[in-house]
PDB file of C-alpha atoms in Angstrom:
ATOM      1  CA  MET M   1      28.902 -17.678  -9.775  1.00  0.00           C
ATOM      2  CA  ASN M   2      29.978 -20.375  -7.347  1.00  0.00           C
ATOM      3  CA  ASP M   3      28.033 -21.175  -4.048  1.00  0.00           C
ATOM      4  CA  GLU M   4      30.482 -19.378  -1.828  1.00  0.00           C
ATOM      5  CA  THR M   5      29.943 -16.095  -3.777  1.00  0.00           C
ATOM      6  CA  LEU M   6      26.091 -16.512  -3.808  1.00  0.00           C
ATOM      7  CA  THR M   7      26.072 -17.321  -0.182  1.00  0.00           C
ATOM      8  CA  LYS M   8      28.093 -13.922   0.496  1.00  0.00           C
ATOM      9  CA  ALA M   9      25.802 -11.964  -1.882  1.00  0.00           C
ATOM     10  CA  LEU M  10      22.629 -13.425  -0.124  1.00  0.00           C
ATOM     11  CA  GLU M  11      24.117 -12.751   3.380  1.00  0.00           C
ATOM     12  CA  SER M  12      24.837  -9.223   2.343  1.00  0.00           C
ATOM     13  CA  LEU M  13      21.449  -8.640   1.205  1.00  0.00           C
ATOM     14  CA  ARG M  14      20.128 -10.194   4.446  1.00  0.00           C
ATOM     15  CA  ILE M  15      22.139  -7.864   6.573  1.00  0.00           C
ATOM     16  CA  ARG M  16      21.080  -4.793   4.762  1.00  0.00           C
ATOM     17  CA  ILE M  17      17.420  -5.635   4.691  1.00  0.00           C
ATOM     18  CA  THR M  18      17.125  -6.972   8.225  1.00  0.00           C
ATOM     19  CA  LYS M  19      19.907  -4.946  10.126  1.00  0.00           C
ATOM     20  CA  VAL M  20      21.496  -2.013   8.580  1.00  0.00           C
ATOM     21  CA  LEU M  21      18.401  -0.177   6.980  1.00  0.00           C
ATOM     22  CA  PRO M  22      16.021  -1.004   9.864  1.00  0.00           C
ATOM     23  CA  VAL M  23      18.575   0.574  12.289  1.00  0.00           C
ATOM     24  CA  GLU M  24      18.720   3.770  10.150  1.00  0.00           C
ATOM     25  CA  VAL M  25      14.840   3.880  10.190  1.00  0.00           C
ATOM     26  CA  ARG M  26      14.622   3.220  14.053  1.00  0.00           C
ATOM     27  CA  ASP M  27      17.400   6.028  14.605  1.00  0.00           C
ATOM     28  CA  CYS M  28      15.445   8.566  12.590  1.00  0.00           C
ATOM     29  CA  LEU M  29      12.072   7.648  14.187  1.00  0.00           C
ATOM     30  CA  ASN M  30      13.663   7.915  17.675  1.00  0.00           C
ATOM     31  CA  LEU M  31      14.765  11.486  16.815  1.00  0.00           C
ATOM     32  CA  LEU M  32      11.278  12.619  15.881  1.00  0.00           C
ATOM     33  CA  ASP M  33       8.258  13.393  17.690  1.00  0.00           C
ATOM     34  CA  GLU M  34       4.797  12.269  16.612  1.00  0.00           C
ATOM     35  CA  GLU M  35       4.021  15.557  14.746  1.00  0.00           C
ATOM     36  CA  GLN M  36       7.276  15.336  12.784  1.00  0.00           C
ATOM     37  CA  ILE M  37       6.824  11.739  11.705  1.00  0.00           C
ATOM     38  CA  TRP M  38       3.573  12.690  10.109  1.00  0.00           C
ATOM     39  CA  TRP M  39       4.723  16.023   8.783  1.00  0.00           C
ATOM     40  CA  ARG M  40       4.530  16.634   4.899  1.00  0.00           C
ATOM     41  CA  PRO M  41       5.732  19.611   2.984  1.00  0.00           C
ATOM     42  CA  ASN M  42       2.515  19.435   0.836  1.00  0.00           C
ATOM     43  CA  GLU M  43      -0.348  17.030   0.199  1.00  0.00           C
ATOM     44  CA  GLN M  44       1.314  15.334  -2.763  1.00  0.00           C
ATOM     45  CA  SER M  45       4.375  14.295  -0.548  1.00  0.00           C
ATOM     46  CA  ASN M  46       4.575  11.317   1.861  1.00  0.00           C
ATOM     47  CA  SER M  47       5.261  11.673   5.557  1.00  0.00           C
ATOM     48  CA  ILE M  48       7.906   9.313   7.302  1.00  0.00           C
ATOM     49  CA  GLY M  49       4.903   7.709   8.771  1.00  0.00           C
ATOM     50  CA  ASN M  50       3.503   6.870   5.393  1.00  0.00           C
ATOM     51  CA  ILE M  51       7.011   5.673   4.122  1.00  0.00           C
ATOM     52  CA  VAL M  52       7.385   3.313   7.014  1.00  0.00           C
ATOM     53  CA  LEU M  53       4.021   1.857   6.334  1.00  0.00           C
ATOM     54  CA  HIS M  54       4.825   1.641   2.703  1.00  0.00           C
ATOM     55  CA  VAL M  55       8.102  -0.389   3.308  1.00  0.00           C
ATOM     56  CA  SER M  56       6.540  -2.552   5.843  1.00  0.00           C
ATOM     57  CA  GLY M  57       3.596  -3.454   3.586  1.00  0.00           C
ATOM     58  CA  SER M  58       5.872  -3.929   0.424  1.00  0.00           C
ATOM     59  CA  LEU M  59       8.299  -6.096   2.265  1.00  0.00           C
ATOM     60  CA  ASN M  60       5.676  -8.016   3.953  1.00  0.00           C
ATOM     61  CA  TYR M  61       4.075  -8.725   0.508  1.00  0.00           C
ATOM     62  CA  TYR M  62       6.989  -9.140  -1.767  1.00  0.00           C
ATOM     63  CA  LEU M  63       9.636 -10.678   0.639  1.00  0.00           C
ATOM     64  CA  ASN M  64       7.665 -12.264   3.422  1.00  0.00           C
ATOM     65  CA  ARG M  65       4.566 -13.653   1.564  1.00  0.00           C
ATOM     66  CA  ASN M  66       5.980 -14.156  -1.903  1.00  0.00           C
ATOM     67  CA  LEU M  67       9.229 -15.663  -0.830  1.00  0.00           C
ATOM     68  CA  GLY M  68       8.704 -16.596   2.793  1.00  0.00           C
ATOM     69  CA  GLY M  69       5.197 -18.015   2.645  1.00  0.00           C
ATOM     70  CA  ILE M  70       3.864 -15.925   5.297  1.00  0.00           C
ATOM     71  CA  ASP M  71       0.307 -14.997   5.071  1.00  0.00           C
ATOM     72  CA  TYR M  72      -0.214 -11.152   4.291  1.00  0.00           C
ATOM     73  CA  ASN M  73      -3.042  -9.057   2.747  1.00  0.00           C
ATOM     74  CA  ARG M  74      -1.739  -5.731   1.434  1.00  0.00           C
ATOM     75  CA  ASP M  75      -3.671  -2.477   0.902  1.00  0.00           C
ATOM     76  CA  ARG M  76      -1.047  -0.390  -0.770  1.00  0.00           C
ATOM     77  CA  ASP M  77      -3.220   2.538  -1.242  1.00  0.00           C
ATOM     78  CA  ALA M  78      -3.803   2.740   2.611  1.00  0.00           C
ATOM     79  CA  GLU M  79      -0.134   2.998   3.119  1.00  0.00           C
ATOM     80  CA  PHE M  80      -0.094   6.199   1.378  1.00  0.00           C
ATOM     81  CA  ALA M  81      -3.531   7.408   2.277  1.00  0.00           C
ATOM     82  CA  GLU M  82      -3.027   7.145   6.160  1.00  0.00           C
ATOM     83  CA  ARG M  83      -3.450  10.457   7.756  1.00  0.00           C
ATOM     84  CA  ARG M  84      -4.561   9.494  11.347  1.00  0.00           C
ATOM     85  CA  SER M  85      -0.927   9.880  12.882  1.00  0.00           C
ATOM     86  CA  ILE M  86      -0.377   6.444  14.143  1.00  0.00           C
ATOM     87  CA  PRO M  87       1.597   6.720  17.346  1.00  0.00           C
ATOM     88  CA  LYS M  88       5.336   6.217  16.991  1.00  0.00           C
ATOM     89  CA  ALA M  89       5.325   2.909  19.329  1.00  0.00           C
ATOM     90  CA  GLU M  90       2.615   1.456  16.854  1.00  0.00           C
ATOM     91  CA  LEU M  91       4.444   2.395  13.828  1.00  0.00           C
ATOM     92  CA  LEU M  92       7.712   0.808  15.129  1.00  0.00           C
ATOM     93  CA  ALA M  93       5.740  -2.266  16.143  1.00  0.00           C
ATOM     94  CA  ILE M  94       4.431  -2.585  12.563  1.00  0.00           C
ATOM     95  CA  PHE M  95       7.940  -2.064  11.189  1.00  0.00           C
ATOM     96  CA  ASP M  96       9.565  -4.422  13.759  1.00  0.00           C
ATOM     97  CA  ASP M  97       7.292  -7.120  13.041  1.00  0.00           C
ATOM     98  CA  MET M  98       7.952  -7.009   9.362  1.00  0.00           C
ATOM     99  CA  VAL M  99      11.745  -7.121  10.064  1.00  0.00           C
ATOM    100  CA  ALA M 100      11.189  -9.988  12.343  1.00  0.00           C
ATOM    101  CA  LYS M 101       9.332 -11.815   9.453  1.00  0.00           C
ATOM    102  CA  ALA M 102      12.104 -10.964   7.193  1.00  0.00           C
ATOM    103  CA  GLU M 103      14.680 -12.670   9.288  1.00  0.00           C
ATOM    104  CA  ARG M 104      12.367 -15.895   9.237  1.00  0.00           C
ATOM    105  CA  THR M 105      12.148 -15.509   5.450  1.00  0.00           C
ATOM    106  CA  PHE M 106      15.767 -15.370   5.053  1.00  0.00           C
ATOM    107  CA  ASP M 107      16.203 -18.312   7.220  1.00  0.00           C
ATOM    108  CA  SER M 108      14.110 -20.365   4.756  1.00  0.00           C
ATOM    109  CA  LEU M 109      15.743 -18.947   1.691  1.00  0.00           C
ATOM    110  CA  THR M 110      18.302 -21.314   0.039  1.00  0.00           C
ATOM    111  CA  LEU M 111      20.725 -20.789  -2.610  1.00  0.00           C
ATOM    112  CA  GLU M 112      18.852 -23.276  -4.868  1.00  0.00           C
ATOM    113  CA  ARG M 113      15.777 -21.220  -4.746  1.00  0.00           C
ATOM    114  CA  LEU M 114      17.650 -17.905  -5.855  1.00  0.00           C
ATOM    115  CA  GLY M 115      17.517 -19.210  -9.453  1.00  0.00           C
ATOM    116  CA  ASP M 116      13.911 -20.248  -9.231  1.00  0.00           C
ATOM    117  CA  PRO M 117      11.255 -18.179 -11.320  1.00  0.00           C
ATOM    118  CA  SER M 118      10.106 -15.078  -9.659  1.00  0.00           C
ATOM    119  CA  PRO M 119       6.428 -15.236  -8.032  1.00  0.00           C
ATOM    120  CA  GLU M 120       6.048 -11.810  -9.820  1.00  0.00           C
ATOM    121  CA  PRO M 121       7.124 -12.755 -13.249  1.00  0.00           C
ATOM    122  CA  ARG M 122       5.862  -9.489 -14.823  1.00  0.00           C
ATOM    123  CA  MET M 123       8.500  -7.775 -12.580  1.00  0.00           C
ATOM    124  CA  HIS M 124      11.475 -10.165 -12.427  1.00  0.00           C
ATOM    125  CA  LYS M 125      12.629 -13.382 -13.927  1.00  0.00           C
ATOM    126  CA  SER M 126      14.168 -14.932 -10.730  1.00  0.00           C
ATOM    127  CA  VAL M 127      13.942 -14.944  -6.837  1.00  0.00           C
ATOM    128  CA  MET M 128      17.447 -13.367  -6.770  1.00  0.00           C
ATOM    129  CA  GLU M 129      16.158 -10.513  -8.868  1.00  0.00           C
ATOM    130  CA  ASP M 130      13.387 -10.152  -6.351  1.00  0.00           C
ATOM    131  CA  VAL M 131      15.600 -10.012  -3.360  1.00  0.00           C
ATOM    132  CA  VAL M 132      17.890  -7.400  -5.048  1.00  0.00           C
ATOM    133  CA  ASN M 133      14.935  -5.247  -6.116  1.00  0.00           C
ATOM    134  CA  ILE M 134      13.660  -5.405  -2.491  1.00  0.00           C
ATOM    135  CA  ALA M 135      16.734  -4.154  -1.069  1.00  0.00           C
ATOM    136  CA  VAL M 136      17.055  -1.364  -3.498  1.00  0.00           C
ATOM    137  CA  HIS M 137      13.409  -0.456  -3.007  1.00  0.00           C
ATOM    138  CA  LEU M 138      13.982  -0.387   0.819  1.00  0.00           C
ATOM    139  CA  SER M 139      17.235   1.543   0.422  1.00  0.00           C
ATOM    140  CA  ASN M 140      15.500   4.155  -1.751  1.00  0.00           C
ATOM    141  CA  HIS M 141      12.909   4.758   0.950  1.00  0.00           C
ATOM    142  CA  VAL M 142      15.265   4.840   3.779  1.00  0.00           C
ATOM    143  CA  GLY M 143      17.085   7.430   2.029  1.00  0.00           C
ATOM    144  CA  GLN M 144      13.923   9.537   1.909  1.00  0.00           C
ATOM    145  CA  ILE M 145      13.507   9.114   5.764  1.00  0.00           C
ATOM    146  CA  LEU M 146      17.114  10.003   6.395  1.00  0.00           C
ATOM    147  CA  TRP M 147      16.644  13.231   4.218  1.00  0.00           C
ATOM    148  CA  ILE M 148      13.394  14.296   5.797  1.00  0.00           C
ATOM    149  CA  THR M 149      14.867  13.684   9.209  1.00  0.00           C
ATOM    150  CA  LYS M 150      17.724  15.685   8.428  1.00  0.00           C
ATOM    151  CA  MET M 151      15.607  18.324   7.150  1.00  0.00           C
ATOM    152  CA  LEU M 152      13.526  18.561  10.397  1.00  0.00           C
ATOM    153  CA  ARG M 153      16.363  17.937  12.871  1.00  0.00           C
ATOM    154  CA  GLY M 154      19.433  19.222  11.176  1.00  0.00           C
ATOM    155  CA  ASP M 155      22.763  18.456  12.947  1.00  0.00           C
ATOM    156  CA  GLU M 156      20.995  15.917  15.303  1.00  0.00           C
ATOM    157  CA  VAL M 157      21.348  13.503  12.415  1.00  0.00           C
ATOM    158  CA  LYS M 158      24.962  12.463  12.387  1.00  0.00           C
ATOM    159  CA  GLU M 159      26.588   9.557  10.757  1.00  0.00           C
ATOM    160  CA  VAL M 160      23.354   7.291  10.747  1.00  0.00           C
ATOM    161  CA  TRP M 161      24.516   5.352   7.663  1.00  0.00           C
ATOM    162  CA  MET M 162      28.144   4.940   9.036  1.00  0.00           C
ATOM    163  CA  GLU M 163      27.120   3.892  12.364  1.00  0.00           C
ATOM    164  CA  ALA M 164      24.564   1.287  10.996  1.00  0.00           C
ATOM    165  CA  HIS M 165      27.365  -0.083   8.696  1.00  0.00           C
ATOM    166  CA  LYS M 166      29.993  -0.110  11.437  1.00  0.00           C
ATOM    167  CA  ALA M 167      27.653  -2.236  13.709  1.00  0.00           C
ATOM    168  CA  HIS M 168      26.373  -4.725  11.222  1.00  0.00           C
ATOM    169  CA  VAL M 169      28.794  -4.864   8.054  1.00  0.00           C
ATOM    170  CA  TRP M 170      32.218  -3.722   8.831  1.00  0.00           C
ATOM    171  CA  ARG M 171      32.603  -5.643  12.147  1.00  0.00           C
ATOM    172  CA  ARG M 172      32.022  -8.929  10.494  1.00  0.00           C
TER     173      ARG M 172
END
């Protein structure tokens, strides 16, 4: 791959991780009340609140800490165990802080670093694989958030995916 192709690939990943997918999360949270954010169909399932805590913790660790050098201590189990119904504003602040740090991490990520060995060698071989996995992981969980929101709010969830892409991808 040449540098131009790698630059476009990295920018595409950046836009999805820091713009498109966060817009989808925020749009869903804005449609839900506090009770709906923490609703779960059964004790084995995660609420949207738990998923937001999980993606915030995961990206703060794998992207912002491992690749951006930003200090972060993660308690993965706590992300799923939370049951106290963190208020929506506080949950959004946690999520938005992670996204702001992700922007800083991408600012520091160079093409040369993409071929470097992964800081998680048991998981991936290169930094590029790390970034792709981060995007896929986030996308998977955002899909869960969208599905739960549609289940709870039905027709009120319209074209979230399309609108986020129109705003941040297709207009470029």
